[in-house]
Every structure is written in structure tokens, then in C-alpha cells.
């Protein structure tokens, strides 16, 4: 998950065997704001934070991305997803402490990873993503 965050934010990965940076070697803007840097470090922390103490299968970020993926595959609406999160929170209080409280919060996190979408309205009431 750590590599996914680095890739989504366009940070080159360091290859220890070659001793250099792999991928695009463009220079970064020195004018990066503190907000962008804070977002980056928060995503890195979330990708390394255990879902609950002792959990080795999921990090906070990987669990949220799996939940959003299930929502999309199952064609769940936002209200159903929110109710599912509430049920998980009641059943597994310790594991759900730092997780989003709604689909809206989970969607914001996915957008920070570069996995958002833009809605376009069609004249026939269909939606393109």
C-alpha cells in the first residue's frame, strides 16, 4: 500500500540495488505548500497504520480502499454504505476508531490518492464517469 501512495502522488521510488531513483527524474517544485506535504505524510502514515493492534492483513488505507471497491462492485448506494460502516463500527469498535464515518469521508480519502472521478451529466439522465 505504501508503494501505491507513492505512485499515486508521483513520487519516484528509490531502487536500493541501483542506488538511484527509478522512474521519472523530473525535478520537484520547491514551492510545494505545507498542506500538500502534510497530506502526503498523512497518506503514508495511513498506509502503514494497522487497522487495529496486531492486524497484519490490513492497513487503515487498504481497508478503506477495499470497502470502497466492494461498494462499487456491489453497486451499493451511499446510504447503504454508510449503514454498513455504522454496523461495522458497532460490531468492531476497536478496529473502526480511525476509519471514515461516511462514504463522503472515504471518497475524500480516495480522491487524495488520485482515485476520484468527475461526473458529467448527459441529456438522457445517464451519468458518465
Tab-separated table of C-alpha atoms in Angstrom, residues 29-99:
chain	number	residue	atom	x	y	z
A	29	UNK	CA	8.723	22.285	-7.321
A	30	UNK	CA	10.359	23.850	-4.324
A	31	UNK	CA	7.163	25.886	-3.890
A	32	UNK	CA	5.182	22.878	-2.659
A	33	UNK	CA	2.844	24.032	0.059
A	34	UNK	CA	2.870	22.631	3.546
A	35	UNK	CA	-0.690	21.423	3.013
A	36	UNK	CA	0.388	19.127	0.177
A	37	UNK	CA	3.305	17.821	2.209
A	38	UNK	CA	1.056	17.191	5.224
A	39	UNK	CA	-1.436	15.301	3.004
A	40	UNK	CA	1.378	13.176	1.635
A	41	UNK	CA	2.703	12.238	5.072
A	42	UNK	CA	-0.821	11.519	6.331
A	43	UNK	CA	-1.366	9.099	3.430
A	44	UNK	CA	1.980	7.437	4.129
A	45	UNK	CA	1.045	7.091	7.808
A	46	UNK	CA	-2.395	5.679	6.908
A	47	UNK	CA	-0.791	3.149	4.579
A	48	UNK	CA	1.411	1.898	7.425
A	49	UNK	CA	-1.071	2.171	10.314
A	50	UNK	CA	-2.545	-1.153	11.422
A	51	UNK	CA	-6.330	-1.380	11.219
A	52	UNK	CA	-6.339	-2.454	14.867
A	53	UNK	CA	-3.486	-3.501	17.162
A	54	UNK	CA	-2.000	-6.761	15.917
A	55	UNK	CA	-3.727	-6.714	12.498
A	56	UNK	CA	-1.287	-7.807	9.796
A	57	UNK	CA	-3.754	-8.250	6.907
A	58	UNK	CA	-4.979	-4.663	6.508
A	59	UNK	CA	-3.689	-1.180	6.994
A	60	UNK	CA	-6.156	1.634	7.553
A	61	UNK	CA	-5.802	2.787	3.947
A	62	UNK	CA	-6.020	-0.675	2.382
A	63	UNK	CA	-9.186	-1.482	4.372
A	64	UNK	CA	-10.884	1.734	3.238
A	65	UNK	CA	-9.917	1.101	-0.388
A	66	UNK	CA	-11.293	-2.460	-0.146
A	67	UNK	CA	-14.580	-1.159	1.284
A	68	UNK	CA	-14.950	1.418	-1.496
A	69	UNK	CA	-14.107	-1.264	-4.075
A	70	UNK	CA	-16.838	-3.550	-2.670
A	71	UNK	CA	-19.272	-0.618	-2.776
A	72	UNK	CA	-18.553	-0.092	-6.461
A	73	UNK	CA	-18.662	-3.780	-7.405
A	74	UNK	CA	-21.876	-4.346	-5.437
A	75	UNK	CA	-23.472	-1.165	-6.805
A	76	UNK	CA	-24.339	-0.031	-3.279
A	77	UNK	CA	-25.723	3.442	-2.843
A	78	UNK	CA	-24.126	5.880	-0.419
A	79	UNK	CA	-26.790	5.404	2.270
A	80	UNK	CA	-26.298	1.613	2.268
A	81	UNK	CA	-22.534	2.080	2.505
A	82	UNK	CA	-22.980	4.458	5.460
A	83	UNK	CA	-25.263	1.943	7.205
A	84	UNK	CA	-22.663	-0.788	6.588
A	85	UNK	CA	-19.968	1.420	8.167
A	86	UNK	CA	-22.249	2.026	11.174
A	87	UNK	CA	-22.760	-1.721	11.600
A	88	UNK	CA	-19.008	-2.382	11.383
A	89	UNK	CA	-18.388	0.398	13.897
A	90	UNK	CA	-20.864	-1.117	16.373
A	91	UNK	CA	-19.531	-4.658	15.930
A	92	UNK	CA	-15.803	-3.884	15.799
A	93	UNK	CA	-15.430	-0.715	17.812
A	94	UNK	CA	-11.669	-1.003	18.312
A	95	UNK	CA	-10.940	-1.549	14.612
A	96	UNK	CA	-13.219	1.216	13.346
A	97	UNK	CA	-11.985	4.066	15.555
A	98	UNK	CA	-9.894	5.874	12.916
A	99	UNK	CA	-11.937	4.940	9.852
